[in-house]
CSV table of C-alpha atoms in Angstrom, one decimal:
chain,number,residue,atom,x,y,z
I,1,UNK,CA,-22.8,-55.8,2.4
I,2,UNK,CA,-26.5,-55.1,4.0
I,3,UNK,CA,-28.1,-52.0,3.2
I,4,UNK,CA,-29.2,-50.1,6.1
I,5,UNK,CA,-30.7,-47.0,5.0
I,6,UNK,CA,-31.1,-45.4,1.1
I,7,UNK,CA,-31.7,-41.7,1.0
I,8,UNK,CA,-31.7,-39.0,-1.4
I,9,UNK,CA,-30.1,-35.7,-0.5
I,10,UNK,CA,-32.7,-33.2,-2.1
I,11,UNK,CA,-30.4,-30.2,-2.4
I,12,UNK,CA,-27.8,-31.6,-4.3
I,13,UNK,CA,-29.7,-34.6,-6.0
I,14,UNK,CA,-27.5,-37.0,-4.7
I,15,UNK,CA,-27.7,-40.3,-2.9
I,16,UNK,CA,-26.6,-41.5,0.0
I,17,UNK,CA,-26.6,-45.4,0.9
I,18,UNK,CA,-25.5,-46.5,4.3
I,19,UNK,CA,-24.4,-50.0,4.7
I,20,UNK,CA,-22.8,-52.7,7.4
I,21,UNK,CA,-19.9,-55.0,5.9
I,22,UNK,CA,-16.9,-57.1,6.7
I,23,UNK,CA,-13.8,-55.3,7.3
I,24,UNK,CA,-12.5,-57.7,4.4
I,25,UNK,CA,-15.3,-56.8,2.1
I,26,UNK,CA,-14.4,-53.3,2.9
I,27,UNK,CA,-10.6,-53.8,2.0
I,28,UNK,CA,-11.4,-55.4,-1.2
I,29,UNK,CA,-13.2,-53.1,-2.3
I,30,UNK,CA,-11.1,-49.7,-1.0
I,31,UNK,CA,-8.0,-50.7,-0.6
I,32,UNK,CA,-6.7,-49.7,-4.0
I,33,UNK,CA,-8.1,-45.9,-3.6
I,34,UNK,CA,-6.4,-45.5,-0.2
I,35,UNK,CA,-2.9,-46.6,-1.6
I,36,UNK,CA,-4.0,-43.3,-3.9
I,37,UNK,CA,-4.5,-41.1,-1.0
I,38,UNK,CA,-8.3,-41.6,-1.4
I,39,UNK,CA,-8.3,-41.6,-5.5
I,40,UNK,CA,-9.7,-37.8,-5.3
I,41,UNK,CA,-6.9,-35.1,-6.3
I,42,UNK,CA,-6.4,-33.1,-3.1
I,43,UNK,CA,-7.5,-35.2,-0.8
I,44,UNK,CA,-5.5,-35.3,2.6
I,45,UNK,CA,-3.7,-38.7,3.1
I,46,UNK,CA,-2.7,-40.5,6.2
I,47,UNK,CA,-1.6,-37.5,8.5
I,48,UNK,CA,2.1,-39.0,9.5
I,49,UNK,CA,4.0,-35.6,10.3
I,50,UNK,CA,2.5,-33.7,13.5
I,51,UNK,CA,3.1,-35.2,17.0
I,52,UNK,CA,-0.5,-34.5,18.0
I,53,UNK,CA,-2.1,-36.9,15.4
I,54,UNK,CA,0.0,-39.7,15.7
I,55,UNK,CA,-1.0,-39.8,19.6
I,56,UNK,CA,-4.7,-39.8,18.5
I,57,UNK,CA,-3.7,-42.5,15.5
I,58,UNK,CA,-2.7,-44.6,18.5
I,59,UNK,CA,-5.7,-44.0,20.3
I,60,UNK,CA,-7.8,-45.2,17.6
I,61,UNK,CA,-6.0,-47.9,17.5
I,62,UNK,CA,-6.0,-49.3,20.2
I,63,UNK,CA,-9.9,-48.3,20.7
I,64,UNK,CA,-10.2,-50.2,17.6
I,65,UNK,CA,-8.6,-53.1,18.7
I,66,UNK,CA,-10.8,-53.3,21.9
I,67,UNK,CA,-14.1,-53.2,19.8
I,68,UNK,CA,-14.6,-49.5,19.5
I,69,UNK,CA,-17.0,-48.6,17.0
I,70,UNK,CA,-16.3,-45.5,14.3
I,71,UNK,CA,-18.4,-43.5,11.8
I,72,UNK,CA,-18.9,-44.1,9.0
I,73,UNK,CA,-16.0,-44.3,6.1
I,74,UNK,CA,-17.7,-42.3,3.4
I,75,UNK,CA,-17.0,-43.6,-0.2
I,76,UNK,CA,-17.4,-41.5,-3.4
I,77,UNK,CA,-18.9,-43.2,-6.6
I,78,UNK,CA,-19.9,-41.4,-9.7
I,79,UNK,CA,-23.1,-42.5,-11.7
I,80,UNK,CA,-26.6,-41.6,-12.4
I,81,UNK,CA,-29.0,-40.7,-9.7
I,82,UNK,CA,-30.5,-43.7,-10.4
I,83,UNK,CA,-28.3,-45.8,-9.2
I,84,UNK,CA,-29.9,-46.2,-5.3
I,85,UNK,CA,-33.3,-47.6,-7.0
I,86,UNK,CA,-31.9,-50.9,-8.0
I,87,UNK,CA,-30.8,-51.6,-4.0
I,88,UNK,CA,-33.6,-52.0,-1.4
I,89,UNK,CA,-33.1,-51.4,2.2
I,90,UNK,CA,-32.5,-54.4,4.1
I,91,UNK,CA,-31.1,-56.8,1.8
I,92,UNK,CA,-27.7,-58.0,1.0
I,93,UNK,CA,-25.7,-57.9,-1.9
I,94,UNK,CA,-22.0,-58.3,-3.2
I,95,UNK,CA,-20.2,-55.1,-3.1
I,96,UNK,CA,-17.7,-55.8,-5.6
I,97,UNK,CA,-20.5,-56.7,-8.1
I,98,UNK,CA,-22.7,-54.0,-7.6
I,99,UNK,CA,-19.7,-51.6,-7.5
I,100,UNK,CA,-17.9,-53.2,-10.3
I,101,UNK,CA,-18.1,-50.6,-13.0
I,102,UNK,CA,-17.5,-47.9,-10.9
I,103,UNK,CA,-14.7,-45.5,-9.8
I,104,UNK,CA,-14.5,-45.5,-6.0
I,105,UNK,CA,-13.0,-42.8,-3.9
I,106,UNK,CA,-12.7,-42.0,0.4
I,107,UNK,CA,-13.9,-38.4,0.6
I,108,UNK,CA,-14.1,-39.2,4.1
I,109,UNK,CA,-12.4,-41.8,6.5
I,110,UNK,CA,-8.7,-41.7,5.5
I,111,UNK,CA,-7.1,-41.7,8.9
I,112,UNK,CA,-9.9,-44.7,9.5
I,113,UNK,CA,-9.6,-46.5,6.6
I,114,UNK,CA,-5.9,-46.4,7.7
I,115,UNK,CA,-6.4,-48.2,11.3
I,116,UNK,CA,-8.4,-51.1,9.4
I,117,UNK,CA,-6.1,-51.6,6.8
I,118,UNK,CA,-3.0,-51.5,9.4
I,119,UNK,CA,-5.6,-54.5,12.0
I,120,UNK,CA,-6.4,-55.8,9.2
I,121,UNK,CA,-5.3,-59.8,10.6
I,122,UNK,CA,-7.4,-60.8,12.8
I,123,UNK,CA,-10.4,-58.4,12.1
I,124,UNK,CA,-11.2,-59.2,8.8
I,125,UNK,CA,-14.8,-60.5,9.6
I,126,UNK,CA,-15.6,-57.5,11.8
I,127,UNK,CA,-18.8,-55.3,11.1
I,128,UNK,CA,-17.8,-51.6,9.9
I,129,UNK,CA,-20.3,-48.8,8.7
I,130,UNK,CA,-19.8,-47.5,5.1
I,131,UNK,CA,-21.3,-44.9,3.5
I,132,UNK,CA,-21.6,-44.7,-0.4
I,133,UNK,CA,-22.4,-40.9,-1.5
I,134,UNK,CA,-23.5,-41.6,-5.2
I,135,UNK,CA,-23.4,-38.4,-7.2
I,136,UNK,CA,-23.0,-37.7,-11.1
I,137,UNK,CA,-20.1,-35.5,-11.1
I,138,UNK,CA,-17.2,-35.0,-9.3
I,139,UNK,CA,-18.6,-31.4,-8.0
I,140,UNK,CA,-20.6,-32.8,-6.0
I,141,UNK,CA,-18.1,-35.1,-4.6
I,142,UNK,CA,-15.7,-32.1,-3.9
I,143,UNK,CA,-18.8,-30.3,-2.2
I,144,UNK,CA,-19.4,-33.5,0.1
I,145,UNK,CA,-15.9,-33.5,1.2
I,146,UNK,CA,-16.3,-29.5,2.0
I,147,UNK,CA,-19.3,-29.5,3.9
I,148,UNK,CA,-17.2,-33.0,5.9
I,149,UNK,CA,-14.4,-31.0,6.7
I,150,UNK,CA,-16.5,-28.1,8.0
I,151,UNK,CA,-16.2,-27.9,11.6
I,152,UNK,CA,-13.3,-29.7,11.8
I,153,UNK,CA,-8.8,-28.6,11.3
I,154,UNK,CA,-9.8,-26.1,8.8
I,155,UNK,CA,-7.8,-26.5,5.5
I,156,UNK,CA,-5.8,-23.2,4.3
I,157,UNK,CA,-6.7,-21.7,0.7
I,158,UNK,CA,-3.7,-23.9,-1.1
I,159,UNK,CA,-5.0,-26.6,-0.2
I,160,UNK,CA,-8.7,-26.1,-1.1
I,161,UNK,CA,-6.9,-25.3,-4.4
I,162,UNK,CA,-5.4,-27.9,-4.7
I,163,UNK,CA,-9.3,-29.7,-3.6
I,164,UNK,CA,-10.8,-27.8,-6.6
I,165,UNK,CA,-8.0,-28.0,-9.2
I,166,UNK,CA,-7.5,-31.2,-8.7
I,167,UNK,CA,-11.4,-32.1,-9.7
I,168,UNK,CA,-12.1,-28.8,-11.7
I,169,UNK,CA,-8.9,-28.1,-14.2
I,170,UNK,CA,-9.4,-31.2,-16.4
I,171,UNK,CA,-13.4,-30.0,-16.5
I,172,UNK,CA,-12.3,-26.5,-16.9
I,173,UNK,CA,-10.0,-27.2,-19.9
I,174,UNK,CA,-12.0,-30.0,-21.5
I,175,UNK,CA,-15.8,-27.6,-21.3
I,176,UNK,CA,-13.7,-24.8,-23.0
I,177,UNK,CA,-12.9,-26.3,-25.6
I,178,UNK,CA,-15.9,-27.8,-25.9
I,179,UNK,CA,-17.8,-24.9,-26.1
I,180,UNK,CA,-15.0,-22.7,-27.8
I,181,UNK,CA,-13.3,-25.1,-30.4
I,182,UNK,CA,-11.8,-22.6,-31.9
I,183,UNK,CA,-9.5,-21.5,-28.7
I,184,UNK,CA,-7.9,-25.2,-28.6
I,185,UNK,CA,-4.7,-24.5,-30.2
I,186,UNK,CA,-4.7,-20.7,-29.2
I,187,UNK,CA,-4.9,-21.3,-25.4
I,188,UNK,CA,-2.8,-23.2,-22.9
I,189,UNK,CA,-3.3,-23.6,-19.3
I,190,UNK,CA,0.0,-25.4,-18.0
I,191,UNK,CA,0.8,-26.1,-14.5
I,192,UNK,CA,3.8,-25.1,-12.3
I,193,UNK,CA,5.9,-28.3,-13.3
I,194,UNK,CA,5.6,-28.1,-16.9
I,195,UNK,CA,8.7,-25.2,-16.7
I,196,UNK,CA,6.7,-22.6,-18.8
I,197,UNK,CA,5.4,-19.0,-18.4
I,198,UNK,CA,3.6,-16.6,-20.1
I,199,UNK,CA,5.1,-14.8,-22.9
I,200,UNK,CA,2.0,-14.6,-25.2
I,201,UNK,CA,-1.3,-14.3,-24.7
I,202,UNK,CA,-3.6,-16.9,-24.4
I,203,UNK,CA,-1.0,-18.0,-21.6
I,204,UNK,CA,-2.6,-19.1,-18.0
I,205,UNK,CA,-1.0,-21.1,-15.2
I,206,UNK,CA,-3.5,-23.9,-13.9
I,207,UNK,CA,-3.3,-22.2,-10.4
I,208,UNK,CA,-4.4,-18.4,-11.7
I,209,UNK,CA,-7.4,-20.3,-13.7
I,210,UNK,CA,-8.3,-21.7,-9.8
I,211,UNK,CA,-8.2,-18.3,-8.4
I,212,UNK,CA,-10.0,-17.1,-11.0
I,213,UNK,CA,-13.0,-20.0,-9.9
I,214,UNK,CA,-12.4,-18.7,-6.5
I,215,UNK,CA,-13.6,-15.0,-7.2
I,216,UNK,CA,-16.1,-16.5,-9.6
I,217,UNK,CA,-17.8,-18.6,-6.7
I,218,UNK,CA,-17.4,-15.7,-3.6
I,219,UNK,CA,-18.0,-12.6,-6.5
I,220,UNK,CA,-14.9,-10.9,-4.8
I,221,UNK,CA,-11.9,-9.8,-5.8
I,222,UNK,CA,-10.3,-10.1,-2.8
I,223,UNK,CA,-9.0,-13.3,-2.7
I,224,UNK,CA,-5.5,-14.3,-0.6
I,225,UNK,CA,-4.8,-17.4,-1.9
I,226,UNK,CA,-1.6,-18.0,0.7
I,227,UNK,CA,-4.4,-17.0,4.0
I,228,UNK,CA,-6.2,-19.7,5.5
I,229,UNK,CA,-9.9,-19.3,5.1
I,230,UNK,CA,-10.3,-18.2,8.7
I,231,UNK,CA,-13.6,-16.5,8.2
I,232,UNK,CA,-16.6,-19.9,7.4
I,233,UNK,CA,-18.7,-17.1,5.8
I,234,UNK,CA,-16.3,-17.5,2.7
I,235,UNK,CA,-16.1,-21.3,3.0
I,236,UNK,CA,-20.0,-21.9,2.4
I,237,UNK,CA,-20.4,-19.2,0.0
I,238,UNK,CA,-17.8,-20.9,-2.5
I,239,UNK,CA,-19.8,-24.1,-1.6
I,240,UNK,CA,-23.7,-22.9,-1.9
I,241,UNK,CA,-21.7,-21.8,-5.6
I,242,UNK,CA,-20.4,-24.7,-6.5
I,243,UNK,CA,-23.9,-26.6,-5.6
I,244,UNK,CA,-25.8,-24.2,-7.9
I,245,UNK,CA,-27.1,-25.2,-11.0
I,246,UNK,CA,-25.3,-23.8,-14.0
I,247,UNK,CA,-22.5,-22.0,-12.5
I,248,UNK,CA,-19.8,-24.2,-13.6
I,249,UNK,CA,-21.3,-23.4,-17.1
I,250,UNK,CA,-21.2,-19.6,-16.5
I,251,UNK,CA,-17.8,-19.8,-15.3
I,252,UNK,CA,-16.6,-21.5,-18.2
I,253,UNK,CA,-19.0,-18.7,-20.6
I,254,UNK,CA,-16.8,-16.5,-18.7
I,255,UNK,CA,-13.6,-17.9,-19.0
I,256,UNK,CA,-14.3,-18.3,-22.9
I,257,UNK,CA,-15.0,-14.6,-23.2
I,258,UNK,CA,-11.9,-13.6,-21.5
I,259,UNK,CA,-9.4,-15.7,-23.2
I,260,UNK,CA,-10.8,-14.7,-26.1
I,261,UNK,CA,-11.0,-10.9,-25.1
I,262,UNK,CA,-7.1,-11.6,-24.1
I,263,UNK,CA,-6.7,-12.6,-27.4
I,264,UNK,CA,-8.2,-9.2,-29.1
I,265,UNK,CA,-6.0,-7.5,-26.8
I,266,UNK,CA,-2.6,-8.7,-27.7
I,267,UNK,CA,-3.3,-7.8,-31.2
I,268,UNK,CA,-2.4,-4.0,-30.1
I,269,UNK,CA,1.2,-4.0,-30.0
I,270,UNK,CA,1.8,-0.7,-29.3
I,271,UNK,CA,4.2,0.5,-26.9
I,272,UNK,CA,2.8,2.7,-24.0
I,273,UNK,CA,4.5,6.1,-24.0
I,274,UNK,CA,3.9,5.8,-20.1
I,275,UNK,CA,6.0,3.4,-18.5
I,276,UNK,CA,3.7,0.9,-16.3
I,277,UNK,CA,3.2,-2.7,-15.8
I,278,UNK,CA,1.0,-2.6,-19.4
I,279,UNK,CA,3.2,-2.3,-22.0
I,280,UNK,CA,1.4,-3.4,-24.6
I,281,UNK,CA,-2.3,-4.6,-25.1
I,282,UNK,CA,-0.8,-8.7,-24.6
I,283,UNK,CA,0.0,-7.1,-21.0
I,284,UNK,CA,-3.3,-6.4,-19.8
I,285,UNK,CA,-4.7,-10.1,-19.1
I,286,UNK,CA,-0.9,-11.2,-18.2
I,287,UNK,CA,-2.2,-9.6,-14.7
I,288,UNK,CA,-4.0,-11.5,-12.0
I,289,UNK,CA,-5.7,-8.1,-11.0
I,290,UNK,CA,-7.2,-7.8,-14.8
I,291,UNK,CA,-8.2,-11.8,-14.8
I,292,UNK,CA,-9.9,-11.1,-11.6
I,293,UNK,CA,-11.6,-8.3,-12.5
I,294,UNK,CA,-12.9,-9.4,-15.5
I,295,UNK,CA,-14.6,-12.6,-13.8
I,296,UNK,CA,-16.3,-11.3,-11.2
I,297,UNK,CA,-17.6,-8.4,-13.0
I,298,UNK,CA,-18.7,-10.9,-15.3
I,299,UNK,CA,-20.0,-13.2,-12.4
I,300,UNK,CA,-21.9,-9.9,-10.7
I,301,UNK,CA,-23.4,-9.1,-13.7
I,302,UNK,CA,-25.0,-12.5,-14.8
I,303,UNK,CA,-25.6,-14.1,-11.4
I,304,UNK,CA,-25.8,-10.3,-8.9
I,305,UNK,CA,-23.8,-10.0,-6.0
I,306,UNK,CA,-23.4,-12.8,-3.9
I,307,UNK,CA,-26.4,-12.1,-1.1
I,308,UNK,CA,-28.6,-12.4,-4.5
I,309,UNK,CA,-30.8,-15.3,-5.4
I,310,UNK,CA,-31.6,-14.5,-9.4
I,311,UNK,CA,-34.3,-17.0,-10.9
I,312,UNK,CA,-32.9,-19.3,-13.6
I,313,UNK,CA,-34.9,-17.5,-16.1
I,314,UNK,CA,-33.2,-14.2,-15.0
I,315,UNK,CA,-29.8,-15.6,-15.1
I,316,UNK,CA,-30.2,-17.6,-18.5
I,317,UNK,CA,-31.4,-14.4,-20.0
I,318,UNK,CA,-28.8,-12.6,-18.4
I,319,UNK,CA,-25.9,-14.6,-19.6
I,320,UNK,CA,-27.7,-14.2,-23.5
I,321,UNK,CA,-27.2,-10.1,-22.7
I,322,UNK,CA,-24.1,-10.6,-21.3
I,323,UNK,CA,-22.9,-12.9,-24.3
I,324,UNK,CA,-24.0,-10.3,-27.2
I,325,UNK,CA,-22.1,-7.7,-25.6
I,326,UNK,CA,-19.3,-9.5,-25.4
I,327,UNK,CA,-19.5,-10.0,-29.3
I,328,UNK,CA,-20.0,-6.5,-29.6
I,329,UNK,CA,-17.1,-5.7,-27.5
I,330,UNK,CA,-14.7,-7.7,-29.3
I,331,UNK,CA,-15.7,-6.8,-33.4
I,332,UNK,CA,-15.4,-3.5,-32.0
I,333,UNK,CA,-11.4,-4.4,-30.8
I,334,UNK,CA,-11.5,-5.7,-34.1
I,335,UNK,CA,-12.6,-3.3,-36.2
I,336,UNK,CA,-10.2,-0.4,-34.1
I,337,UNK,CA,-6.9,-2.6,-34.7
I,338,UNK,CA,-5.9,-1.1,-38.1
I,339,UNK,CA,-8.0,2.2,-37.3
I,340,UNK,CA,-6.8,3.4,-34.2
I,341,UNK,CA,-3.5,1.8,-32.1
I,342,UNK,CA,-4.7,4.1,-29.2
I,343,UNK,CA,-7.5,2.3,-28.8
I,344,UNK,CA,-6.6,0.3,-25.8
I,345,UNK,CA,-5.0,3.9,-23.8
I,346,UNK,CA,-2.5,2.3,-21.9
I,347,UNK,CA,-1.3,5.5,-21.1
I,348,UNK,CA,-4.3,6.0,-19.5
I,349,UNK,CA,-4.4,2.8,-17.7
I,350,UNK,CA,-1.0,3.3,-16.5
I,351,UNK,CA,-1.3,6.5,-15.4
I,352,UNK,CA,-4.6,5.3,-13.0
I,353,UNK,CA,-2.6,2.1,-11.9
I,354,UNK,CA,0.1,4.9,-10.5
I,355,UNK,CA,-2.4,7.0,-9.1
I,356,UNK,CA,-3.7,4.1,-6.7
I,357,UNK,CA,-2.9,3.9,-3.2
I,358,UNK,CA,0.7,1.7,-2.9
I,359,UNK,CA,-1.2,-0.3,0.5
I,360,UNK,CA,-2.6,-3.1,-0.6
I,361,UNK,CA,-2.7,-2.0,-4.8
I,362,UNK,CA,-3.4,-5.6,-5.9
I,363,UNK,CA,-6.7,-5.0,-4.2
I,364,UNK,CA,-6.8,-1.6,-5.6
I,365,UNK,CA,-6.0,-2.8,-9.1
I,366,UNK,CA,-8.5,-6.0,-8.8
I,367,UNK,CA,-11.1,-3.1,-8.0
I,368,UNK,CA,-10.3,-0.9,-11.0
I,369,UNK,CA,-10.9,-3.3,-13.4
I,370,UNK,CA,-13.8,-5.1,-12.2
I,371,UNK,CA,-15.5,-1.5,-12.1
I,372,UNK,CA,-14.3,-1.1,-16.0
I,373,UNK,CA,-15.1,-4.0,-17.2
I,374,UNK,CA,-18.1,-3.2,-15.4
I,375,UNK,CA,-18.9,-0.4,-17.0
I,376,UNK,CA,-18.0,-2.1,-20.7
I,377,UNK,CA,-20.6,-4.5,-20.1
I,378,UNK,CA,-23.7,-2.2,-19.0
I,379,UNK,CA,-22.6,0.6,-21.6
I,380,UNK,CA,-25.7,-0.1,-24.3
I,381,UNK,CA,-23.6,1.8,-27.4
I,382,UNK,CA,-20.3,0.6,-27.2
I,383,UNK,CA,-20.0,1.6,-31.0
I,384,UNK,CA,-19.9,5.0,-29.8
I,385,UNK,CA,-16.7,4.8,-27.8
I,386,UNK,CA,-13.7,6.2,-29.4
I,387,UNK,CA,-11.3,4.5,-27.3
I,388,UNK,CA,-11.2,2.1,-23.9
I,389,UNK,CA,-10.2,5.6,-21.9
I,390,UNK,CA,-13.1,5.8,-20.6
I,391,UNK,CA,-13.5,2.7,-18.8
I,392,UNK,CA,-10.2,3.0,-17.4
I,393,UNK,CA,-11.2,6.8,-15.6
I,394,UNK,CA,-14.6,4.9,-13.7
C-alpha cells in the first residue's frame, strides 16, 4: 500500500488517506466486510434485483477487465484523529499491519468492491485506489456515506432509517443509560422482531426512537417516514445536525427527560370521562404525535429553529435552563399525583384532539403538542398551574 495523499477534513475533524494497492492486498484486507454487506448496518449491498443495474454491473465488468480505471473504494475505520500522523505521504507500508487493530467498513464502493472480488484471478496484482476515511465515531462514518450518496439514486426515508438505526440505536440506548442509570430497568426500546408492544410506559419501538432523531435533527414535526426524501433541503439539514457538536448529547438529554416525563405520566390512572385516544395519563407518550412534539420543542428550545446558528455557550446554557425546568416540571407531576387526579385534563386534551381538522390530524396533533410542551417549558412559574389544561388550550 503507498500513500498518496493524507488530509484532514476540517469540518468534521476527520481524516482522509488516499492510497494505491494490489487488488490482492485490497481483498485481504476487505473481503470479510463485503461478505457483511459493507460491515456498516444499513448499508446497500450488491444491487442484484433491478434490470437496469445488472446491465451497468456488466459494463463495469467488462471495462474492468479491459483495464478501466474506477474511483476510489472508500473504507471506514474508527480511531483517534491521530491516527494519519504515524503515515507519511509517499511511502509504503503493510496494510494489514497498520490496519490490524481496527474495524474496517465500505461506506463507499460496494457494487466495485464486488467486480474485483468477482475478477479476482488473474488481477490480483493490479493497482486499485483506496480511500481510508478515519473518524472516531461511527457518526461521522454515517455522515460520510450521506454526503456519498448525495447526488446520486436517492435513498427513501426507511432506508435512511435503517442508515441511522443501524449506527445510532445501540448509542442511543447505551448514552441513556449512561447518563440516566436509573431508567435501565424502567425503559425498553425493542425492535419489530422481538414480538412485543407497548402496554406500559416506558415502552418505545426502536423505529419510533429513529423518528424521534429525525425530528430532532430537521426541528420538524412533519416527518413521513414511508416518503422518499424528495426534497435535498431535508437531506443536508439532518446531516449539518448530525455533524454538529453536541447534538447527539442533546438528543439523548432529551430523550432522558421524556422517558422520564412518560413515566410521571402513567402514574395518573384516571379514566378520561371523554372518550379519545388518551385514556389515561400512560396514553399520552404511547402516541407518536406526543413523542414528536415533545422533541422538537425540546430541540427548538435548546438549539432554535433550524435556520439558527446558537453559540455553544448559548446552547450549553440553554440545555442547563431547559434541564431545571424539566425537574420542576416533573416534582410538580409528582407532588399533584395524590393531590389532584385531574391534573393531567385529558378531558381537555381530548376534547382539542377532536376539535382538529380530520386532513392530515397526525400533523395537526404533532403541532399541538409541540406548542404545549412549548409553552411548559418557557412558562417561568409552573408551581402556579393548577392543572396541565392550560397547555393543552395554546
Amino acid at each position: 500500500m503507498k500513500i498518496i495523499t493524507i488530509d484532514k477534513d476540517v469540518r468534521s475533524g476527520c481524516v482522509s488517506i488516499l492510497t494505491n494497492m494490489l487488488l490482492k492486498e485490497y481483498k485481504e484486507l476487505a473481503h470479510d466486510s463485503f461478505k457483511l454487506n459493507g460491515n456498516f448496518e444499513g448499508q446497500r449491498g450488491v444491487i442484484t434485483k433491478s434490470a437496469v443495474a445488472t446491465r451497468i454491473r456488466k459494463r463495469m465488468q467488462d471495462d474492468f477487465c479491459l483495464g478501466a480505471i474506477f474511483p476510489q473504494v472508500v473504507l471506514g475505520i474508527q480511531s483517534d484523529s491521530d491516527f494519519g500522523k504515524k503515515l507519511k505521504e509517499g511511502e509504503e507500508y503493510d496494510s494489514k499491519e497498520i490496519f490490524a487493530d481496527c474495524i474496517i467498513s465500505i461506506i463507499d464502493g460496494m457494487q466495485r468492491s464486488n467486480i474485483y472480488f468477482k475478477n479476482f484471478e488473474g488481477n490480483e496484482n493490479r493497482k486499485i485506489r483506496v480511500e481510508f476515511w478515519v473518524a472516531e465515531n461511527s457518526e461521522k462514518l454515517l455522515y460520510r456515506m450521506l454526503v456519498l450518496n448525495t447526488g446520486q439514486t436517492p435513498w427513501n426515508t426507511r432506508r435512511q432509517i435503517e442508515v441511522i438505526y443501524g449506527n445510532l440505536s445501540r448509542n442511543i440506548e447505551r448514552e441513556l443509560y449512561n447518563n440516566y442509570p436509573e431508567l435501565k430497568e424502567k425503559i425498553d426500546i425493542y425492535g419489530i422482531d422481538d414480538g412485543k408492544y407497548r402496554t406500559q410506559a416506558g415502552k418505545y419501538h426502536k423505529s419510533s426512537v429513529i423518528e424521534l432523531y429525525l425530528g430532532f435533527n430537521i426541528r420538524n414535526v412533519k416527518i413521513n417516514v414511508t416518503d422518499e426524501l424528495a426534497e435535498e433541503y431535508q437531506r443536508f439539514d439532518m446531516m449539518e445536525s448530525i455533524d454538529k457538536k453536541n447534538s447527539f448529547d442533546i438528543f439523548i438529554c432529551i430523550l432522558g427527560m421524556m422517558c422520564k416525563l412518560d413515566l410521571a405520566f402513567s402514574k395518573y390512572c384516571k379514566k378520561s370521562e371523554v372518550q379519545g385516544q388518551f385514556s389515561e395519563g400512560k396514553d399520552i407518550f404511547g402516541s407518536s404525535t406526543a413523542n414528536v412534539g415533545f422533541v422538537v420543542a425540546s430541540a427548538e428550545y435548546i438549539m432554535g429553529k433550524i435556520s439558527v446558528e446558537r453559540t455553544e455557550e448559548v446552547i450549553v446554557g440553554k440545555k442547563e435552563k431547559y434541564q431545571k425546568q424539566m425537574d420542576l416540571i416533573l416534582a410538580e407531576l409528582e407532588k399533584n399525583v395524590s393531590m389532584n387526579e385531574d391534573y393531567l385534563s385529558l378531558d381537555v386534551l381530548n376534547t382539542r384532539c377532536m376539535g382538529l381538522p380530520k386532513t392530515r390530524i397526525g400533523d395537526e396533533m404533532r403541532l399541538l403538542f409541540k406548542d404545549a410542551f412549548m409553552a411548559m417549558l418557557k412558562y417561568d412559574d409552573i408551581e402556579e398551574i393548577s392543572s396541565l389544561e392550560d397547555f393543552w388550550r395554546e
